[in-house]
Structures are given as structure tokens and as C-alpha cells.
Short mmCIF file of C-alpha atoms in Angstrom, two decimals:
data_model
loop_
_atom_site.label_atom_id
_atom_site.label_comp_id
_atom_site.label_asym_id
_atom_site.label_seq_id
_atom_site.Cartn_x
_atom_site.Cartn_y
_atom_site.Cartn_z
CA MET A 8 -0.21 0.18 -0.29
CA GLN A 9 2.64 2.67 1.15
CA SER A 10 4.38 1.64 -2.57
CA ARG A 11 1.16 2.50 -4.17
CA LEU A 12 0.57 5.62 -2.55
CA LYS A 13 4.23 6.63 -3.36
CA LYS A 14 3.48 5.95 -7.16
CA THR A 15 0.38 7.91 -6.83
CA LEU A 16 1.76 10.76 -5.15
CA TYR A 17 4.65 10.93 -7.76
CA LEU A 18 2.24 10.77 -10.70
CA SER A 19 0.46 13.77 -9.14
CA LEU A 20 3.27 15.83 -8.84
CA ALA A 21 4.49 15.28 -12.80
CA ALA A 22 0.83 15.95 -13.93
CA ILE A 23 1.57 19.52 -11.54
CA SER A 24 5.16 19.95 -12.75
CA LEU A 25 3.96 19.67 -16.87
CA GLY A 26 0.54 21.69 -16.01
CA ALA A 27 3.10 24.04 -14.98
CA ALA A 28 5.54 24.22 -17.82
CA SER A 29 2.47 24.47 -19.86
CA LEU A 30 1.47 27.50 -18.31
CA SER A 31 4.84 28.91 -18.68
CA ALA A 32 4.93 28.19 -22.32
CA THR A 33 1.88 29.77 -22.92
CA SER A 34 2.51 32.95 -20.90
CA ALA A 35 5.78 32.97 -22.67
CA SER A 36 4.39 32.99 -26.04
CA ALA A 37 1.97 35.94 -25.52
CA LYS A 38 4.18 39.05 -26.54
CA SER A 39 3.82 41.93 -24.18
CA TYR A 40 3.56 45.02 -25.44
CA ALA A 41 4.23 48.45 -23.50
CA THR A 42 1.54 51.20 -23.43
CA ALA A 43 1.99 54.97 -23.91
CA GLY A 44 1.08 57.79 -21.78
CA ALA A 45 -0.11 60.93 -23.50
CA TYR A 46 1.41 63.22 -25.94
CA GLN A 47 2.99 66.15 -24.37
CA ALA A 48 4.43 68.99 -26.52
CA LEU A 49 7.88 70.35 -25.78
CA LYS A 50 7.80 73.98 -24.64
CA THR A 51 11.21 74.89 -23.75
CA ASP A 52 13.06 77.20 -26.22
CA ALA A 53 13.10 75.56 -29.49
CA THR A 54 16.79 76.04 -30.01
CA THR A 55 17.68 74.61 -26.99
CA ARG A 56 15.77 71.37 -28.52
CA ASN A 57 18.57 70.67 -31.53
CA VAL A 58 19.73 67.11 -31.26
CA GLU A 59 21.18 64.48 -33.24
CA ALA A 60 21.22 60.53 -33.87
CA THR A 61 23.56 58.68 -31.87
CA GLY A 62 22.94 55.97 -33.80
CA THR A 63 22.07 53.02 -30.96
CA ASN A 64 18.49 53.31 -31.48
CA ALA A 65 15.69 53.33 -34.52
CA LEU A 66 13.32 55.85 -35.36
CA TYR A 67 9.26 54.71 -35.23
CA THR A 68 6.07 55.62 -36.07
CA LYS A 69 5.02 55.43 -32.16
CA PRO A 70 7.22 54.61 -29.27
CA GLY A 71 9.33 51.56 -29.98
CA THR A 72 7.67 49.16 -27.62
CA VAL A 73 4.30 49.92 -28.29
CA LYS A 74 2.04 47.59 -30.51
CA GLY A 75 1.76 48.71 -34.09
CA ALA A 76 4.95 51.02 -34.00
CA LYS A 77 6.76 50.56 -37.38
CA VAL A 78 10.28 51.44 -38.62
CA VAL A 79 10.76 55.17 -39.90
CA ALA A 80 14.30 54.87 -40.13
CA SER A 81 16.41 51.84 -39.19
CA LYS A 82 19.36 51.83 -36.54
CA ALA A 83 21.79 51.70 -39.48
CA THR A 84 19.99 54.77 -40.97
CA MET A 85 20.32 56.49 -37.66
CA ALA A 86 23.71 55.60 -37.39
CA LYS A 87 24.77 57.09 -41.08
CA LEU A 88 22.60 60.41 -39.93
CA ALA A 89 24.78 60.25 -36.82
CA SER A 90 28.30 60.41 -38.67
CA SER A 91 26.69 63.00 -41.15
CA GLN A 92 28.62 66.10 -42.20
CA LYS A 93 25.43 67.77 -43.35
CA SER A 94 23.32 69.89 -41.27
CA SER A 95 20.06 68.74 -42.64
CA ASP A 96 20.32 65.54 -40.85
CA TYR A 97 20.27 66.88 -37.56
CA PHE A 98 16.96 66.70 -35.61
CA ARG A 99 14.41 68.90 -33.77
CA ALA A 100 12.91 67.27 -30.69
CA TYR A 101 9.12 68.62 -30.26
CA GLY A 102 7.17 66.11 -28.25
CA VAL A 103 7.34 63.37 -25.83
CA LYS A 104 5.90 60.41 -24.62
CA THR A 105 6.55 58.15 -21.67
CA THR A 106 5.53 54.37 -21.59
CA ASN A 107 4.34 52.43 -18.66
CA ARG A 108 8.01 50.74 -18.34
CA GLY A 109 9.42 54.57 -17.75
CA SER A 110 10.82 54.55 -21.18
CA VAL A 111 10.89 58.17 -22.67
CA TYR A 112 10.39 58.49 -26.52
CA TYR A 113 10.92 61.82 -28.25
CA ARG A 114 8.95 62.73 -31.40
CA VAL A 115 11.61 64.39 -33.72
CA VAL A 116 11.89 65.79 -37.22
CA THR A 117 14.95 66.13 -39.25
CA MET A 118 16.09 69.54 -40.23
CA ASP A 119 15.07 68.76 -43.68
CA GLY A 120 11.88 67.36 -42.59
CA LYS A 121 12.69 63.96 -44.28
CA TYR A 122 12.38 61.46 -41.21
CA ARG A 123 9.87 62.23 -38.47
CA GLY A 124 8.84 59.87 -35.87
CA TYR A 125 9.69 58.61 -32.29
CA VAL A 126 12.93 57.96 -30.78
CA TYR A 127 13.96 56.27 -27.72
CA GLY A 128 15.46 59.28 -25.14
CA GLY A 129 16.69 57.38 -21.96
CA THR A 130 13.90 57.34 -18.76
CA VAL A 131 14.18 60.93 -17.88
CA ALA A 132 12.08 63.45 -19.51
CA THR A 133 14.28 66.40 -19.27
CA ALA A 134 17.35 65.13 -20.99
CA PHE A 135 18.16 63.77 -24.46
CA GLU A 136 19.68 60.41 -23.94
CA GLY A 137 19.66 57.21 -25.87
CA GLY A 138 18.82 57.30 -29.39
CA ILE A 139 19.71 61.25 -29.23
CA LYS A 140 21.74 63.75 -27.83
CA SER A 141 21.74 67.43 -27.64
CA ALA A 142 23.54 69.22 -30.35
CA ASN A 143 25.22 72.89 -31.08
CA THR A 144 24.52 73.22 -34.93
CA LEU A 145 26.68 76.14 -34.99
CA THR A 146 29.99 77.18 -33.51
CA ASP A 147 31.40 80.36 -32.62
CA ALA A 148 34.06 81.48 -35.25
CA THR A 149 36.48 84.83 -34.95
CA MET A 150 35.10 87.96 -36.00
CA PRO A 151 36.72 89.93 -38.88
CA LEU A 152 38.45 92.95 -38.28
CA ASN A 153 36.49 94.71 -40.97
CA LYS A 154 33.03 94.88 -40.06
CA THR A 155 31.33 96.35 -42.83
CA VAL A 156 30.75 94.37 -45.93
CA TYR A 157 28.66 94.59 -49.19
CA LEU A 158 26.52 91.61 -50.16
CA SER A 159 28.00 90.00 -53.50
CA ASP A 160 24.25 89.52 -54.75
CA THR A 161 21.28 91.01 -53.25
CA ASN A 162 18.67 88.09 -54.90
CA LYS A 163 15.93 87.03 -52.79
CA ASP A 164 18.35 84.06 -51.46
CA ALA A 165 20.98 85.95 -49.90
CA LEU A 166 19.75 86.12 -46.35
CA TRP A 167 18.62 83.48 -44.18
CA THR A 168 16.89 83.59 -40.48
CA SER A 169 19.56 81.12 -39.42
CA PRO A 170 22.44 79.45 -41.61
CA LYS A 171 19.84 76.67 -43.60
CA TYR A 172 19.36 73.54 -41.82
CA THR A 173 20.97 74.79 -38.41
CA GLN A 174 17.58 75.43 -37.13
CA TYR A 175 14.27 74.07 -37.95
CA LYS A 176 12.44 75.84 -40.56
CA ALA A 177 15.05 78.50 -41.02
CA THR A 178 13.61 80.73 -43.58
CA LYS A 179 14.67 83.22 -46.31
CA ILE A 180 14.62 87.27 -45.98
CA ASN A 181 13.20 88.93 -48.47
CA LEU A 182 16.07 91.48 -49.80
CA GLN A 183 13.68 93.18 -52.63
CA ASN A 184 14.30 96.77 -51.19
CA THR A 185 18.06 96.42 -51.02
CA THR A 186 20.75 97.29 -53.58
CA SER A 187 24.12 96.14 -54.09
CA VAL A 188 25.54 99.30 -52.83
CA ASP A 189 24.09 98.84 -49.22
CA ALA A 190 26.34 98.55 -46.51
CA TRP A 191 26.00 95.84 -44.09
CA THR A 192 27.60 95.63 -40.64
CA ILE A 193 28.74 92.21 -39.44
CA LEU A 194 27.20 91.88 -35.82
CA ALA A 195 28.36 87.88 -35.64
CA ALA A 196 30.22 85.24 -36.96
CA LYS A 197 29.35 81.25 -36.63
CA THR A 198 30.53 78.02 -38.51
CA GLU A 199 28.17 75.17 -39.17
CA THR A 200 29.30 72.27 -37.08
CA ARG A 201 28.90 70.25 -39.60
CA GLY A 202 30.01 71.12 -42.71
CA GLY A 203 32.31 74.37 -41.73
CA ALA A 204 30.97 76.83 -43.91
CA LEU A 205 31.30 80.42 -42.47
CA TYR A 206 28.35 82.46 -41.60
CA TYR A 207 27.95 86.40 -40.92
CA TYR A 208 25.15 87.77 -39.33
CA VAL A 209 24.62 91.31 -40.61
CA GLN A 210 22.53 94.15 -40.47
CA ASN A 211 21.57 96.82 -43.31
CA ALA A 212 22.95 99.93 -42.29
CA LYS A 213 20.33 101.93 -44.03
CA THR A 214 17.74 99.88 -42.80
CA PRO A 215 18.65 98.39 -39.48
CA THR A 216 15.43 96.10 -39.33
CA ILE A 217 16.85 94.02 -42.46
CA LYS A 218 19.30 91.53 -41.16
CA GLY A 219 20.11 87.82 -41.20
CA TRP A 220 22.90 85.25 -41.76
CA VAL A 221 24.84 84.97 -45.22
CA LEU A 222 27.38 83.07 -46.36
CA ALA A 223 30.95 84.88 -45.74
CA SER A 224 31.87 84.03 -49.38
CA GLY A 225 28.72 86.29 -50.28
CA THR A 226 30.19 89.22 -48.78
CA SER A 227 32.85 91.53 -49.89
CA THR A 228 34.47 94.66 -48.38
CA ASN A 229 34.18 96.73 -51.79
CA SER A 230 31.05 98.26 -53.04
CA THR A 231 30.22 97.63 -56.28
CA ALA A 232 28.16 100.99 -56.97
CA ALA A 233 25.98 100.95 -59.85
CA THR A 234 26.62 103.34 -62.57
CA ALA A 235 25.18 103.98 -66.30
CA HIS A 236 28.45 102.12 -67.46
CA ASN A 237 28.25 99.07 -65.27
CA SER A 238 24.77 98.15 -64.79
CA VAL A 239 21.53 97.17 -65.61
CA THR A 240 18.11 98.27 -63.71
CA ILE A 241 15.50 95.86 -63.71
CA LYS A 242 11.91 97.00 -62.59
CA TYR A 243 9.64 93.92 -61.76
CA GLN A 244 6.04 94.95 -62.45
CA ALA A 245 2.68 93.68 -61.64
CA ALA A 246 -0.52 92.94 -63.64
CA ASP A 247 -1.91 96.20 -62.27
CA GLY A 248 1.00 98.31 -63.62
CA SER A 249 2.48 99.17 -59.92
CA THR A 250 6.30 98.16 -59.39
CA VAL A 251 6.62 95.79 -57.27
CA SER A 252 10.56 95.80 -56.63
CA THR A 253 13.57 97.39 -58.22
CA VAL A 254 17.36 95.75 -58.33
CA SER A 255 20.51 96.29 -60.27
CA TRP A 256 22.65 93.93 -61.67
CA VAL A 257 26.61 95.38 -61.52
CA ASN A 258 29.28 94.24 -63.85
CA PRO A 259 32.27 95.60 -61.90
CA GLN A 260 34.67 94.93 -64.86
CA ALA A 261 32.62 96.98 -67.10
CA LYS A 262 33.81 100.15 -65.69
CA ALA A 263 35.83 101.37 -68.73
CA ALA A 264 32.44 100.58 -70.96
CA ALA A 265 30.47 103.31 -72.84
CA ASN A 266 27.14 103.88 -71.86
CA GLY A 267 24.69 102.37 -74.31
CA VAL A 268 26.87 99.18 -74.93
CA ALA A 269 25.20 95.74 -75.43
CA VAL A 270 25.41 93.32 -72.19
CA ALA A 271 26.99 90.29 -73.53
CA VAL A 272 24.15 88.18 -71.98
CA LYS A 273 25.18 84.74 -73.38
CA ALA A 274 28.97 85.71 -73.01
CA THR A 275 31.02 86.46 -70.20
CA ASP A 276 29.55 89.71 -68.42
CA GLU A 277 28.70 88.71 -64.84
CA ASN A 278 28.45 90.36 -61.74
CA SER A 279 30.38 89.80 -58.80
CA SER A 280 29.03 86.42 -57.74
CA LYS A 281 29.66 85.09 -61.17
CA VAL A 282 25.69 85.54 -62.38
CA GLY A 283 24.82 86.66 -65.64
CA LEU A 284 22.03 89.04 -66.32
CA LYS A 285 19.77 86.30 -67.87
CA ASP A 286 20.24 84.27 -64.35
CA PHE A 287 20.18 87.51 -62.14
CA VAL A 288 16.73 88.48 -63.36
CA ALA A 289 15.25 85.03 -63.05
CA LYS A 290 16.72 84.85 -59.45
CA SER A 291 15.55 88.39 -58.35
CA VAL A 292 11.82 87.91 -59.09
CA PRO A 293 10.28 89.12 -55.88
CA THR A 294 8.93 86.53 -53.37
CA GLY A 295 5.24 85.25 -54.37
CA TYR A 296 5.49 86.21 -57.79
CA VAL A 297 6.57 84.33 -61.06
CA ALA A 298 7.74 86.20 -64.24
CA SER A 299 5.26 86.11 -66.89
CA THR A 300 5.61 84.75 -70.34
CA THR A 301 5.41 88.35 -71.92
CA ASN A 302 8.28 91.00 -70.60
CA ASN A 303 7.46 94.04 -72.92
CA GLY A 304 10.32 93.36 -75.40
CA SER A 305 12.65 93.46 -72.34
CA ASP A 306 13.41 89.80 -71.84
CA PRO A 307 17.47 89.39 -71.83
CA ALA A 308 16.76 85.69 -73.00
CA SER A 309 15.62 86.86 -76.25
CA THR A 310 16.48 90.62 -76.39
CA THR A 311 19.56 92.74 -76.58
CA ILE A 312 20.19 94.83 -73.24
CA ASN A 313 22.46 97.81 -73.28
CA TYR A 314 24.17 99.11 -70.10
CA GLY A 315 22.73 102.35 -68.56
CA THR A 316 19.07 101.02 -69.12
CA THR A 317 16.12 99.67 -67.47
CA ILE A 318 14.36 96.95 -68.17
CA VAL A 319 10.75 95.99 -67.12
CA ILE A 320 9.71 92.16 -65.87
CA ASN A 321 6.23 91.78 -65.86
CA ILE A 322 5.21 89.53 -63.04
CA ASN A 323 2.28 87.50 -61.83
CA LYS A 324 1.21 86.34 -58.25
CA GLN A 325 2.59 82.74 -57.80
CA ALA A 326 -0.07 80.40 -56.87
CA THR A 327 0.29 76.74 -55.50
CA SER A 328 -2.05 73.89 -56.09
CA LYS A 329 -3.04 71.11 -53.76
CA LEU A 330 -3.48 67.64 -54.83
CA SER A 331 -6.15 64.73 -54.29
CA PHE A 332 -5.87 61.17 -55.32
CA TYR A 333 -8.45 59.12 -57.16
CA ASP A 334 -8.08 55.43 -57.80
CA THR A 335 -8.78 55.06 -61.57
CA THR A 336 -9.87 51.46 -61.37
CA LYS A 337 -12.67 52.16 -59.79
CA ALA A 338 -16.11 52.57 -61.42
CA ASN A 339 -16.57 56.46 -61.32
CA GLY A 340 -12.57 56.75 -61.96
CA ILE A 341 -11.72 60.49 -61.35
CA THR A 342 -15.15 62.80 -62.45
CA GLY A 343 -17.27 61.00 -60.68
CA GLY A 344 -15.17 58.89 -57.76
CA THR A 345 -14.62 59.85 -54.23
CA ALA A 346 -11.20 61.47 -53.41
CA MET A 347 -8.88 58.89 -51.41
CA THR A 348 -7.70 60.05 -47.96
CA ALA A 349 -4.47 59.71 -46.14
CA ALA A 350 -5.86 56.56 -44.66
CA ASN A 351 -5.89 54.85 -47.99
CA PHE A 352 -2.17 54.95 -47.98
CA VAL A 353 0.59 52.76 -46.31
CA GLY A 354 1.09 54.19 -42.79
CA GLY A 355 -1.77 56.41 -42.98
CA VAL A 356 -0.37 59.25 -44.57
CA TYR A 357 0.35 60.58 -48.39
CA PRO A 358 3.17 59.69 -50.23
CA ALA A 359 6.44 61.48 -49.08
CA ILE A 360 7.56 63.98 -51.58
CA ALA A 361 10.65 66.50 -51.07
CA THR A 362 9.66 70.10 -50.82
CA SER A 363 11.95 71.24 -53.49
CA LYS A 364 9.69 68.83 -56.01
CA GLN A 365 6.62 69.83 -54.66
CA GLU A 366 7.63 73.39 -55.55
CA ALA A 367 8.55 72.89 -58.83
CA ALA A 368 5.48 70.80 -59.75
CA LEU A 369 2.88 72.81 -58.05
CA GLN A 370 3.89 76.58 -58.13
CA GLY A 371 3.39 78.54 -60.66
CA ASP A 372 1.89 81.57 -62.28
CA ALA A 373 -1.69 82.15 -61.29
CA THR A 374 -2.73 83.09 -64.72
CA MET A 375 -1.30 79.98 -66.54
CA ALA A 376 -2.77 76.25 -67.32
CA PHE A 377 -1.53 73.91 -64.65
CA ASN A 378 1.21 71.49 -66.39
CA THR A 379 -0.01 67.99 -65.30
CA ASP A 380 3.41 66.86 -67.00
CA ASN A 381 5.51 68.21 -64.00
CA LEU A 382 3.60 65.59 -61.88
CA THR A 383 5.59 62.79 -63.41
CA ALA A 384 8.87 64.38 -62.13
CA MET A 385 7.14 65.05 -59.06
CA PHE A 386 6.54 61.53 -58.26
CA LYS A 387 9.91 60.03 -59.53
CA ASP A 388 11.33 57.28 -57.63
CA VAL A 389 8.64 57.72 -55.26
CA THR A 390 6.81 54.70 -54.26
CA ILE A 391 2.71 55.05 -53.82
CA ALA A 392 1.73 52.29 -51.95
CA SER A 393 -1.68 51.46 -50.45
CA THR A 394 -2.64 50.43 -46.55
CA ASP A 395 -2.53 46.87 -46.39
CA LYS A 396 -5.60 45.24 -47.85
CA VAL A 397 -6.70 41.68 -47.03
CA ALA A 398 -7.57 39.35 -50.24
CA THR A 399 -11.30 38.27 -50.28
CA SER A 400 -10.60 35.33 -52.60
CA ASP A 401 -7.42 34.02 -54.05
CA ILE A 402 -5.26 36.49 -56.11
CA THR A 403 -3.13 34.60 -58.71
CA ASP A 404 -1.55 37.28 -60.62
CA ALA A 405 0.19 39.36 -57.19
CA VAL A 406 4.08 39.48 -57.16
CA ASP A 407 6.76 39.29 -54.38
CA ALA A 408 9.23 41.80 -53.18
CA THR A 409 11.42 40.27 -55.90
CA GLY A 410 9.06 40.67 -58.73
CA LYS A 411 8.31 37.07 -58.82
CA THR A 412 4.76 36.26 -59.78
CA VAL A 413 2.98 34.55 -56.70
CA THR A 414 -0.31 33.42 -55.76
CA VAL A 415 -1.98 35.78 -52.44
CA LYS A 416 -4.62 33.16 -51.02
CA LYS A 417 -7.97 34.51 -49.33
CA GLY A 418 -7.44 35.61 -45.89
CA GLU A 419 -3.56 36.82 -46.56
CA THR A 420 -2.38 40.03 -46.63
CA TYR A 421 -1.31 42.34 -49.67
CA HIS A 422 -0.90 45.72 -51.00
CA VAL A 423 -1.33 47.84 -53.83
CA VAL A 424 1.31 49.81 -55.76
CA TYR A 425 -0.11 52.67 -57.88
CA SER A 426 1.29 54.95 -60.63
CA ILE A 427 0.11 58.21 -62.09
CA ALA A 428 -2.54 57.62 -64.75
CA LYS A 429 -1.03 60.35 -66.84
CA GLU A 430 -3.81 60.88 -69.87
CA ALA A 431 -6.67 60.57 -66.96
CA THR A 432 -5.30 63.30 -64.90
CA LYS A 433 -4.65 65.69 -67.81
CA ALA A 434 -8.22 64.89 -69.01
CA ALA A 435 -9.41 66.01 -65.42
CA ASN A 436 -7.55 68.95 -65.13
CA ALA A 437 -8.00 70.11 -68.72
CA ASN A 438 -8.89 73.54 -67.24
CA ALA A 439 -6.96 73.91 -64.37
CA LYS A 440 -4.62 76.71 -63.47
CA TYR A 441 -2.11 77.12 -60.76
CA GLY A 442 -3.57 77.55 -57.64
CA ASP A 443 -6.56 75.13 -58.44
CA SER A 444 -7.01 71.97 -56.95
CA ILE A 445 -5.52 69.15 -58.97
CA LYS A 446 -7.03 65.89 -58.93
CA VAL A 447 -4.16 62.94 -59.64
CA GLY A 448 -5.73 59.59 -61.38
CA LEU A 449 -3.79 56.45 -60.02
CA LYS A 450 -3.72 53.34 -61.58
CA GLN A 451 -3.09 49.92 -60.01
CA GLU A 452 0.24 49.17 -61.23
CA LYS A 453 1.05 45.87 -59.38
CA LEU A 454 -0.66 43.94 -56.31
CA VAL A 455 2.10 42.79 -53.83
CA ALA A 456 1.99 39.98 -51.62
CA GLY A 457 2.61 40.96 -47.89
CA SER A 458 2.65 44.49 -46.15
CA ALA A 459 4.16 47.64 -47.82
CA ALA A 460 7.61 48.48 -46.93
CA LYS A 461 8.06 51.85 -45.52
CA THR A 462 11.42 53.60 -45.05
CA ASN A 463 10.12 57.22 -44.41
CA VAL A 464 6.77 59.09 -43.97
CA SER A 465 5.54 62.36 -45.01
CA ASP A 466 3.95 65.24 -42.90
CA PRO A 467 0.36 64.13 -42.14
CA THR A 468 -0.26 68.08 -42.08
CA ASN A 469 1.36 68.86 -45.75
CA GLY A 470 -0.48 71.52 -46.77
CA ASN A 471 0.16 70.56 -50.81
CA TYR A 472 -2.19 67.62 -50.06
CA ALA A 473 -6.12 68.23 -50.36
CA LYS A 474 -7.82 67.12 -47.18
#
């Protein structure tokens, strides 16, 4: 009996042990995710929140340990940004979330807006640690002995509120009311910590309210005063006949030229910045305007221009169009269809397009017809992918990531890769002008098995996409 009792006890303990092991295995298989607290905007001085990647952590759409977080920039990409010598690869931190495990994740964006997301920042919400660290985007430089300088080229690109990409959303300062003979006082000197370019903070001696940062290489200690022998005056005239601005193109090498000699537009005549008259006229169009196709016969691209004369360039208001997207494979196409929203695209955001490409394609003369052909260049090398879809029946003509034809079975995930439906888009916008909302037709290029890869996301608040 004692032997039977021992055997029963042994079997019972074994059963308990197996049950415990089974419970442990079940618990281990259920992945545990963190939860994030409420989003908090950072309110300290924005210039103190410039940071750089350390390369130890990736960038995510959500705090990295929260369910549904997707990679925006991998750890390898963040390491490249960390070692970059370009100011555009710095980040600005502007928000924070803390998980229930005490991990701090900062909301950051690169200075050029290319990458935006959450990165691990340590365990204290008052310091930048982990995947980012504080950065000084500018370094003090030695002030020059001569603090009075002249700008080599007083076009609209000369001065910035901060050297480009050393502060988030640094902007250009309009110089349309200044001339090449204006004196400027150097108030400070800095070099880019990455790149090493030297900048001066200058103030207009005639109008002290005009001041900003300029590349030191864009200044000179010699005045290039405009005379009848070395300059051409350019007057930019609005559609109502009013003068918007007047600037002078000065060729310092033409001092001996007689008044009335023709400018060698297509040859060697240049100003002190090595810019010819034709290019200077194009670059100096006042902010918010574009040159008209008709310029009173004074267009330096097609007309002989003489030194000592004034030319009139007609300009019109610049307008920016917004885009809305339509899936042309659906029954109603563009004209009768319903516009797609950000939620229709991978990651719940519109396709990521560089700002410079958007400006080139969407900005133009408000009186001119919108050129839909420019959309092709805008979306070049951009993958337009849908959000994940679930097959309701077997799809036999799908492809995998390598382009090999595969079958997506019912219930499996796939996504659509679109391309621009050129002819449908052109037809839908036949009467559109710059500034009008543009309807972009998309056609299904291919069905791809699995989820769409997302390497970067666009800013959901992008003003060039119609909501």
C-alpha cells in the first residue's frame, strides 16, 4: 500500500509539473507590449531642442515598444545620420511620450523634414539620452577686423533667419528693397558644426530692421556701386502696372564700357557673384511672384540689353496647387469618384515628396494652365503604396518583393502599388490653373504580397495635399 501511495504521489507531482510548464509556455508565447502615455509638446526654447542621432536606436511611427510601431529609419540609417556632415541630418525634438515601463520617447524631425517619428530618449523626460543627444548646430567663429561689408548678390536667396538647416524651418529674408551698394554691418560670426561653412550675421546700415545670416563667401569689402557704364536696372511690374521691386545688376569689370554698350548676355558679362544678367533676372523675381511669359520685349533671354538702361519684367502672383488622389480602377474614375484620403496609403500618410520637388511641380503663374506633365517628375522614384488589404479570394497575378509572380490566398495580406494615370489626370484638369485643386488619377500598377515597406513618411499636415 505504501508503495502504491508513493507511486500515486509521484504521478500527481509530475502532472502538476507538466501543467506548470504548459502555463509557462503559454505565458511566454504571448508577447507583452508597452503602453504609451499622453503626448506632451515640448515648450522650452526651440533652439535648445536641436539634437543629433547617436545611432543606437531606430526611429519609429510610435514609441518603439508600443504595439503597431513601425520603423521610419532603421538603426543603420540613424547611425548614418549620426555620422553625417550635413546640417540637414540634425533633428529638432518637439514632443514626448513616456511608456508604462518608464521609457521616454521623443517626437523628432530632421531639419530637412525627411524623417519624422519617435526615438528612444532614456528614462528621464528632462534630458536627451539613448538614441539622441543635444547638438550645437553652429560654432562661434572669429569676427573679421573689417565689420563693414557689401553683399555680392542682393537677390532673394542671400539672407536667412538662421543658416539653412541649422534651425528647423529656417527661412529666407526678402531683400527686394536693398541694393548692391548698401553697406552691411557684421554683428556675429559662426561656422556650421557640420560642414564648416562660415556665416556672418549682418545688419543693413540703411534699414537696421533688415538683418540675417549670409555665407561669408557672399560678402565683399568693396562696394560695387551701380553706374550707367556697368549696370542694368531691373523693374518688376505687377499685372496692375505697379512696381513691386527694383534691383540692379552690376558688372564690376565693365567700368570702362561706354553708356549704351550691349550686355553680352550669352557670353562672359557677369556680376561679382559670377551671375549673368539673364540668370540674375530670373533669381531676383520678388517672393510670391513668377515672371510672365511676356515681358515688354525686355526679356534678356531673347533681347539685346544695353548698359545704363532699365528693363521691365512683368510678373504675376505665384499660386500653389493642392493635390487630391483618385483610384481610376474604380467604376467612377476621377470625375465621379470619391477622393482618397491619407488612410488609403501605407502608414496612413500621403506619399513622401521632397519640398523642392513639390514647389517645382505645384507652384506657378496663377494666370497659366497647370502643367500635369510636371507631376511625373514630382513622383519620380517615389513608391505610391496602399495601406494593407486582405484578399477576399485567391489573387493569382500578384508579385512578391523580388517581382516573382505569386498567389495571395484568401485571407492573406497584400498591398497595391500605384502609378500616375497620365492621360486621365490630364483630361480631368484640362481647365485648371496654378492655384486650383488638381485631381491626380492613380492606376494599379501591381498587387504585391505582404505589407508595404515604409522607409520614411510624409508630414500628415503637408499643405500641398487636399484634405
